Coordinates of N, CA and C in Angstrom, one line a residue:
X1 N 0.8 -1.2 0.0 CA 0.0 0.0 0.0 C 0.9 1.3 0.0
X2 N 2.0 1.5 0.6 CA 2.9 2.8 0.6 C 3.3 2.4 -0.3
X3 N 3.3 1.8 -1.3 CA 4.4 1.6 -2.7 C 3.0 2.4 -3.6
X4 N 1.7 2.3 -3.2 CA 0.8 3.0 -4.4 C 0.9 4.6 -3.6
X5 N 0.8 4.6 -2.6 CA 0.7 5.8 -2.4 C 1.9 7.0 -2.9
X6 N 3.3 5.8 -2.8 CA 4.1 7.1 -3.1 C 4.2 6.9 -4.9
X7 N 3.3 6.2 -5.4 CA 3.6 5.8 -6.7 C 3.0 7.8 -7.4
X8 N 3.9 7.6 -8.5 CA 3.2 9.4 -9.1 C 3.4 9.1 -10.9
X9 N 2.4 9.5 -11.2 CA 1.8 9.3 -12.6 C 2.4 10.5 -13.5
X10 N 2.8 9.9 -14.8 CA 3.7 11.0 -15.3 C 2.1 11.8 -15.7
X11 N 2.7 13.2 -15.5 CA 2.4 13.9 -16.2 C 0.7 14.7 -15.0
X12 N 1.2 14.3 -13.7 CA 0.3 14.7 -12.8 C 1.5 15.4 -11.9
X13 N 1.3 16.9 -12.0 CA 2.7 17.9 -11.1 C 3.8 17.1 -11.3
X14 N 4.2 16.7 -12.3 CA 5.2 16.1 -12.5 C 6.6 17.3 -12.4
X15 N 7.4 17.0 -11.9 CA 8.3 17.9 -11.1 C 9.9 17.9 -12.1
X16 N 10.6 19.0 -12.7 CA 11.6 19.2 -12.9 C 12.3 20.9 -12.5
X17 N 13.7 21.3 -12.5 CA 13.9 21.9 -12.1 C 15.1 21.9 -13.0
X18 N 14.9 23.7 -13.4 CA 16.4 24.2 -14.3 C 16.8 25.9 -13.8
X19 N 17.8 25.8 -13.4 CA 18.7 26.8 -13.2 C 17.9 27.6 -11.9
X20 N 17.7 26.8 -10.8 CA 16.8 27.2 -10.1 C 15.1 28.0 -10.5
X21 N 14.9 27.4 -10.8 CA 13.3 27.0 -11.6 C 12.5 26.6 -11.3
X22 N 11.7 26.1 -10.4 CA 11.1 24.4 -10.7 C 9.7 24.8 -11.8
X23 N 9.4 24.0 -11.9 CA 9.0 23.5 -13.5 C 8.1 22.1 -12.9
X24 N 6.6 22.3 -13.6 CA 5.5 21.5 -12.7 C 4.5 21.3 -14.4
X25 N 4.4 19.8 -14.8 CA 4.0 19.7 -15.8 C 2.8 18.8 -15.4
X26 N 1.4 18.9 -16.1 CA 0.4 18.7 -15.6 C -0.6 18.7 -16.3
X27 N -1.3 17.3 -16.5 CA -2.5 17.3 -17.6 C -3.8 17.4 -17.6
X28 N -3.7 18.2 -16.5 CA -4.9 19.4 -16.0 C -5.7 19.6 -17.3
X29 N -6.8 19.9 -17.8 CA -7.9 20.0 -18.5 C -8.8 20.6 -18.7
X30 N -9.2 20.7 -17.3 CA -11.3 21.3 -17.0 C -10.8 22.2 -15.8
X31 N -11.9 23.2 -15.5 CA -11.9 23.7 -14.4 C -11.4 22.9 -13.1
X32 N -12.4 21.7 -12.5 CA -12.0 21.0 -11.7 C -10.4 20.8 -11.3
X33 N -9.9 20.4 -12.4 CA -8.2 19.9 -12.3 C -7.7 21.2 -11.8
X34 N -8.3 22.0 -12.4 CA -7.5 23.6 -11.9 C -7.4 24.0 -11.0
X35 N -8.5 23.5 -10.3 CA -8.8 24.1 -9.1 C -7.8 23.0 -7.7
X36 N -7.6 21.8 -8.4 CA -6.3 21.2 -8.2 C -5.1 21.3 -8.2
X37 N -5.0 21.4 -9.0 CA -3.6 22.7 -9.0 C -3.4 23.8 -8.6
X38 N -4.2 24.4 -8.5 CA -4.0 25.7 -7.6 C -3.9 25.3 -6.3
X39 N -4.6 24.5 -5.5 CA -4.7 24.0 -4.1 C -3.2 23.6 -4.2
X40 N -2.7 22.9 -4.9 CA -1.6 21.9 -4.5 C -0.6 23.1 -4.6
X41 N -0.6 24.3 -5.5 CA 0.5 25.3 -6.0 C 0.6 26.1 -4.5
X42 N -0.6 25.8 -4.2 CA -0.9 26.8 -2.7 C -0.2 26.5 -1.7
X43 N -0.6 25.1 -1.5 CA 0.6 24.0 -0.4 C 2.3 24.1 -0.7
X44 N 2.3 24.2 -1.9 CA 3.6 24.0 -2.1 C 5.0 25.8 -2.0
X45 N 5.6 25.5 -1.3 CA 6.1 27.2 -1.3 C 7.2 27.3 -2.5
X46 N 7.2 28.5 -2.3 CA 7.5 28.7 -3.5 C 8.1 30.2 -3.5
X47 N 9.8 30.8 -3.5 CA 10.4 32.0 -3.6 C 9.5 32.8 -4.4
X48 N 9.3 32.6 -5.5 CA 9.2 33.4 -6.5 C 8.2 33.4 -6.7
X49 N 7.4 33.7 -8.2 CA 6.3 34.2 -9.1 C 5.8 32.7 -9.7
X50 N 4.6 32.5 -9.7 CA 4.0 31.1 -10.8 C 3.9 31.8 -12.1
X51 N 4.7 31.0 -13.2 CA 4.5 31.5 -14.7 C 3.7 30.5 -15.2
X52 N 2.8 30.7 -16.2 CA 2.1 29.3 -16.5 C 2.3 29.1 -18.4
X53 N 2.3 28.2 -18.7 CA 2.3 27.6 -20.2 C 1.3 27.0 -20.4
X54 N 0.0 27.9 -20.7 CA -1.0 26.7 -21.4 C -1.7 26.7 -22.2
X55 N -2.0 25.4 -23.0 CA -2.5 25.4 -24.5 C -3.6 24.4 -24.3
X56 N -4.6 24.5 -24.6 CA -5.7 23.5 -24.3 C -6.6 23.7 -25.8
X57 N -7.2 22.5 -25.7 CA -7.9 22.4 -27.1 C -9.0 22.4 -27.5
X58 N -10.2 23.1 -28.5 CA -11.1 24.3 -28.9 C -12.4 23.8 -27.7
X59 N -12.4 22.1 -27.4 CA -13.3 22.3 -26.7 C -13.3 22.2 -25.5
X60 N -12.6 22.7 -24.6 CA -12.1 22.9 -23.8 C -12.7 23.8 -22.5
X61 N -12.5 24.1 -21.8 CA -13.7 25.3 -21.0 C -12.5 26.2 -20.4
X62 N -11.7 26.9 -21.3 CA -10.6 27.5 -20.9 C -10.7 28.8 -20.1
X63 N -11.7 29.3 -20.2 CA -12.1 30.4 -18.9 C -12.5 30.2 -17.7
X64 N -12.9 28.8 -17.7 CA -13.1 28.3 -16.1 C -11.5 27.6 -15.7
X65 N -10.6 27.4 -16.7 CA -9.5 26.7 -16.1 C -9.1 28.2 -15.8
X66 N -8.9 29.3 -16.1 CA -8.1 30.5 -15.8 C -8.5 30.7 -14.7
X67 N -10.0 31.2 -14.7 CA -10.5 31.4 -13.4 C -9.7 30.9 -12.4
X68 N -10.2 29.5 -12.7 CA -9.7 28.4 -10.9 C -8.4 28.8 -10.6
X69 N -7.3 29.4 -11.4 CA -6.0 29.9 -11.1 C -6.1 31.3 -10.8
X70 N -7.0 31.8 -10.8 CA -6.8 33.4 -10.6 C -6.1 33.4 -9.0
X71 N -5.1 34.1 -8.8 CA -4.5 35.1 -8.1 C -3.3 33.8 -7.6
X72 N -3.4 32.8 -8.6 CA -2.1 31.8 -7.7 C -1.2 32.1 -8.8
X73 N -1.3 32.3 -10.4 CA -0.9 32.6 -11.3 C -0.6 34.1 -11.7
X74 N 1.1 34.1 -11.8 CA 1.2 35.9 -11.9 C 1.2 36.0 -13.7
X75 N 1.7 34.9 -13.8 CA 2.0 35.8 -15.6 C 1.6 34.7 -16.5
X76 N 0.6 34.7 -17.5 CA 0.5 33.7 -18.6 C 1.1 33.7 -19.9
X77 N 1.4 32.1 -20.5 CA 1.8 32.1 -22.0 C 1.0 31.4 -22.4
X78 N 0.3 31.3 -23.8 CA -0.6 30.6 -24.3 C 0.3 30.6 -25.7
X79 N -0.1 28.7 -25.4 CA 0.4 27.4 -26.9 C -0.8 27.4 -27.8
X80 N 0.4 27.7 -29.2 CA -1.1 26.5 -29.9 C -1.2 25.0 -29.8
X81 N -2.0 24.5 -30.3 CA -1.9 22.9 -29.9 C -2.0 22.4 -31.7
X82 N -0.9 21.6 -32.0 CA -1.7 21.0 -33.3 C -2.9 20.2 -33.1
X83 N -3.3 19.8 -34.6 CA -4.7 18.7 -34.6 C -5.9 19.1 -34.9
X84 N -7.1 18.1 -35.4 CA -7.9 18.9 -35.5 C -9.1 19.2 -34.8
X85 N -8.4 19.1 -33.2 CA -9.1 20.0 -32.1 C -8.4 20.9 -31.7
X86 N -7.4 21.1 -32.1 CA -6.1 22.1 -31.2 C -6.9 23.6 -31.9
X87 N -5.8 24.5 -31.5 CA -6.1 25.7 -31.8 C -4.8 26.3 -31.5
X88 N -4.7 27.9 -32.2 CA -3.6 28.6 -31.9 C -3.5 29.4 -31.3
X89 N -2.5 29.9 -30.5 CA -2.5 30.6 -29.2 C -3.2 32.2 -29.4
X90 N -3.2 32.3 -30.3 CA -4.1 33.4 -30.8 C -5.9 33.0 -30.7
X91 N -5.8 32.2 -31.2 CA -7.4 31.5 -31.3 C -7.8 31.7 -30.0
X92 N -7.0 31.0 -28.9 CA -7.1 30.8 -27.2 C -7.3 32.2 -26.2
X93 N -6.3 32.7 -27.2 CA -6.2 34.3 -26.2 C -7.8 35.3 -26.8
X94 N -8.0 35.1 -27.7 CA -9.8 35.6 -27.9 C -10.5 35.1 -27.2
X95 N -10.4 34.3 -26.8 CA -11.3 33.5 -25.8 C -11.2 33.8 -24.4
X96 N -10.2 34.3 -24.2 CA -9.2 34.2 -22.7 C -9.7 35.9 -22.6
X97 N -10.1 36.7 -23.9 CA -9.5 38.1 -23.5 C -10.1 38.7 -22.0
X98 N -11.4 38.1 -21.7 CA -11.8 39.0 -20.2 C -11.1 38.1 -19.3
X99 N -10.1 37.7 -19.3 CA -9.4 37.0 -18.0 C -8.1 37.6 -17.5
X100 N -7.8 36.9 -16.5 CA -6.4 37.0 -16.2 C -5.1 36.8 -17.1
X101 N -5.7 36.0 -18.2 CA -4.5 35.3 -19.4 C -5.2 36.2 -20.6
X102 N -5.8 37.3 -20.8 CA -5.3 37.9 -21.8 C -5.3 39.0 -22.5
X103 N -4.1 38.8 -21.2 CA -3.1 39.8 -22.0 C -1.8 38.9 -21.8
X104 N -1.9 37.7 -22.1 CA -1.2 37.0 -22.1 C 0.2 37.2 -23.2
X105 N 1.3 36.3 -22.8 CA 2.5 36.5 -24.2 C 2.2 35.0 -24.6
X106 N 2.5 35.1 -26.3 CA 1.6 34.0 -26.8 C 3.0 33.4 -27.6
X107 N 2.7 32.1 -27.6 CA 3.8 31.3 -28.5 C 3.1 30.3 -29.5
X108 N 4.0 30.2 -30.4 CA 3.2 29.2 -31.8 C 3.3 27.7 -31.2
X109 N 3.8 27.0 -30.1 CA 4.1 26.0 -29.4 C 4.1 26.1 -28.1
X110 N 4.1 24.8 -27.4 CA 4.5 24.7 -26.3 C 5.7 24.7 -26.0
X111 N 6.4 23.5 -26.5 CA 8.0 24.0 -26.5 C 8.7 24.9 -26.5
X112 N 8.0 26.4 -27.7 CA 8.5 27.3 -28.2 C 8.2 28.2 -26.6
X113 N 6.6 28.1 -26.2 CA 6.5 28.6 -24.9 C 7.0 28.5 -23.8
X114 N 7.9 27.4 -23.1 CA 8.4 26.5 -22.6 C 9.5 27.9 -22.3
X115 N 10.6 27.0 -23.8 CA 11.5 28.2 -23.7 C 11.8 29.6 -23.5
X116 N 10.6 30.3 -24.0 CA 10.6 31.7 -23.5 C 10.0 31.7 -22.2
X117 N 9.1 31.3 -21.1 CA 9.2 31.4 -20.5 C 10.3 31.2 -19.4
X118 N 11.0 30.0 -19.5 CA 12.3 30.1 -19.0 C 13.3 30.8 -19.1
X119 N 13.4 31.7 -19.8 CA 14.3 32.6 -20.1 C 14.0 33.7 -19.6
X120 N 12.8 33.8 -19.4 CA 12.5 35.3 -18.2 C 12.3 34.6 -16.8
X121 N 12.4 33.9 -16.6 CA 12.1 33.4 -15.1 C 13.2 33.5 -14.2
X122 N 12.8 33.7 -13.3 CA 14.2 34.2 -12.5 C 13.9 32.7 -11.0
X123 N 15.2 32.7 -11.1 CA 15.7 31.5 -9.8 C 14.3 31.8 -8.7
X124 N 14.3 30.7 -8.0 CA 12.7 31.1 -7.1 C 11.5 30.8 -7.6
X125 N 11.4 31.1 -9.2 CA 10.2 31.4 -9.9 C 9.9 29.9 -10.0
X126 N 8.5 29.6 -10.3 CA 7.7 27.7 -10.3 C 7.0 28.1 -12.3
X127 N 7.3 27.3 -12.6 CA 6.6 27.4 -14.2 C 5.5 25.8 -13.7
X128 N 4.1 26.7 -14.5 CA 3.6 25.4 -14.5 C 3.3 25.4 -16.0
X129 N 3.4 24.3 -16.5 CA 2.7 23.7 -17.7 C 1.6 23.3 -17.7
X130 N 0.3 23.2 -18.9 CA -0.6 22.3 -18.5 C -1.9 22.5 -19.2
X131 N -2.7 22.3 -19.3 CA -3.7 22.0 -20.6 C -4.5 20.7 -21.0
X132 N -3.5 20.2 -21.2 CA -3.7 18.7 -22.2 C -3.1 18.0 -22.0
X133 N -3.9 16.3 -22.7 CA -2.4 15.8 -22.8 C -1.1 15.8 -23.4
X134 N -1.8 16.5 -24.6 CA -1.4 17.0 -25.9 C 0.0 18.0 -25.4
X135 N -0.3 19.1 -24.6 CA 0.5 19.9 -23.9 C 1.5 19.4 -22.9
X136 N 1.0 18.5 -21.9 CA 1.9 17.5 -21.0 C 3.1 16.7 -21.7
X137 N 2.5 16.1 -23.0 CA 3.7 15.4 -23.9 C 4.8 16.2 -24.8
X138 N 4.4 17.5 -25.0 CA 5.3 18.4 -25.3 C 6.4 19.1 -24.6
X139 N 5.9 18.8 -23.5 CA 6.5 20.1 -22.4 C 7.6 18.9 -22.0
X140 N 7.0 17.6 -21.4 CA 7.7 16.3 -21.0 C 9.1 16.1 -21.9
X141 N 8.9 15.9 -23.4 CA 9.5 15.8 -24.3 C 10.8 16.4 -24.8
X142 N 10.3 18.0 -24.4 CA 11.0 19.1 -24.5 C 12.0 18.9 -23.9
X143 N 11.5 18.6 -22.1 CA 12.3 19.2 -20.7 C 13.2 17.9 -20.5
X144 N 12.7 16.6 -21.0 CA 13.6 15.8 -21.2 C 14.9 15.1 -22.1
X145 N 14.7 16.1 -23.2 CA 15.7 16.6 -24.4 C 16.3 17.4 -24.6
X146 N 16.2 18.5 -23.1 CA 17.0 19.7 -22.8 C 17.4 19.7 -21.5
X147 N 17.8 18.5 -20.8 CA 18.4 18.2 -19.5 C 19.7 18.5 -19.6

């Protein structure tokens, strides 16, 4: 029974860390999951600022996932997602415009978002990833081919 409990599912807060970073990838979805992550971002401390990376796909309820993060999330980037449910981070951000994410900084990818977010992030700072699974396998992909 402690072997399931400490067992962790990729791609649920799945945990890495660069240049003093940490970096939380997560295939968060719906409002619900958000509001999961935000509890868990809450519990967890944290020096710096939450940046977030996320790209979720057309049918999606992306204004209630914003919502559920409001005031745990300081700064948003919005991914396109390929496919023919994805959408492009422009597509997302019309959607997002009466929220917290938009006025978001927008990237043609996640990966692409990935990296610019880390590049303004300062030591302290928590990046979360998260959307999809679509998004979780990119970010995963990325962060594990940039170790």
């Amino acid at each position: 029974a402690a072997g399931i409990a400490a067992a962790r599912i990729p791609g649920r807060l799945q945990a890495f860390e660069r240049g003093g970073v940490q970096i939380r990838v997560d295939v968060g979805h719906n409002p619900q999951a958000a509001g999961q992550l935000a509890r868990a971002l809450k519990a967890e401390a944290s020096a710096g600022r939450t940046l977030a990376v996320y790209a979720a796909l057309q049918d999606k309820d992306a204004v209630g996932v914003v919502q559920a993060l409001q005031g745990v999330v300081a700064e948003w980037t919005l991914a396109g997602v390929d496919g023919p449910r994805g959408q492009s981070a422009d597509q997302l951000q019309a959607r997002l415009a009466e929220t917290a994410a938009g006025s978001a900084q927008l990237a043609a990818s996640v990966e692409q978002a990935l990296a610019q977010v880390l590049a303004r992030a300062e030591r302290g700072d928590r990046v979360l990833v998260f959307g999809s699974f679509h998004t979780a396998a990119a970010a995963l992909q990325w962060l594990q081919g940039s170790a």
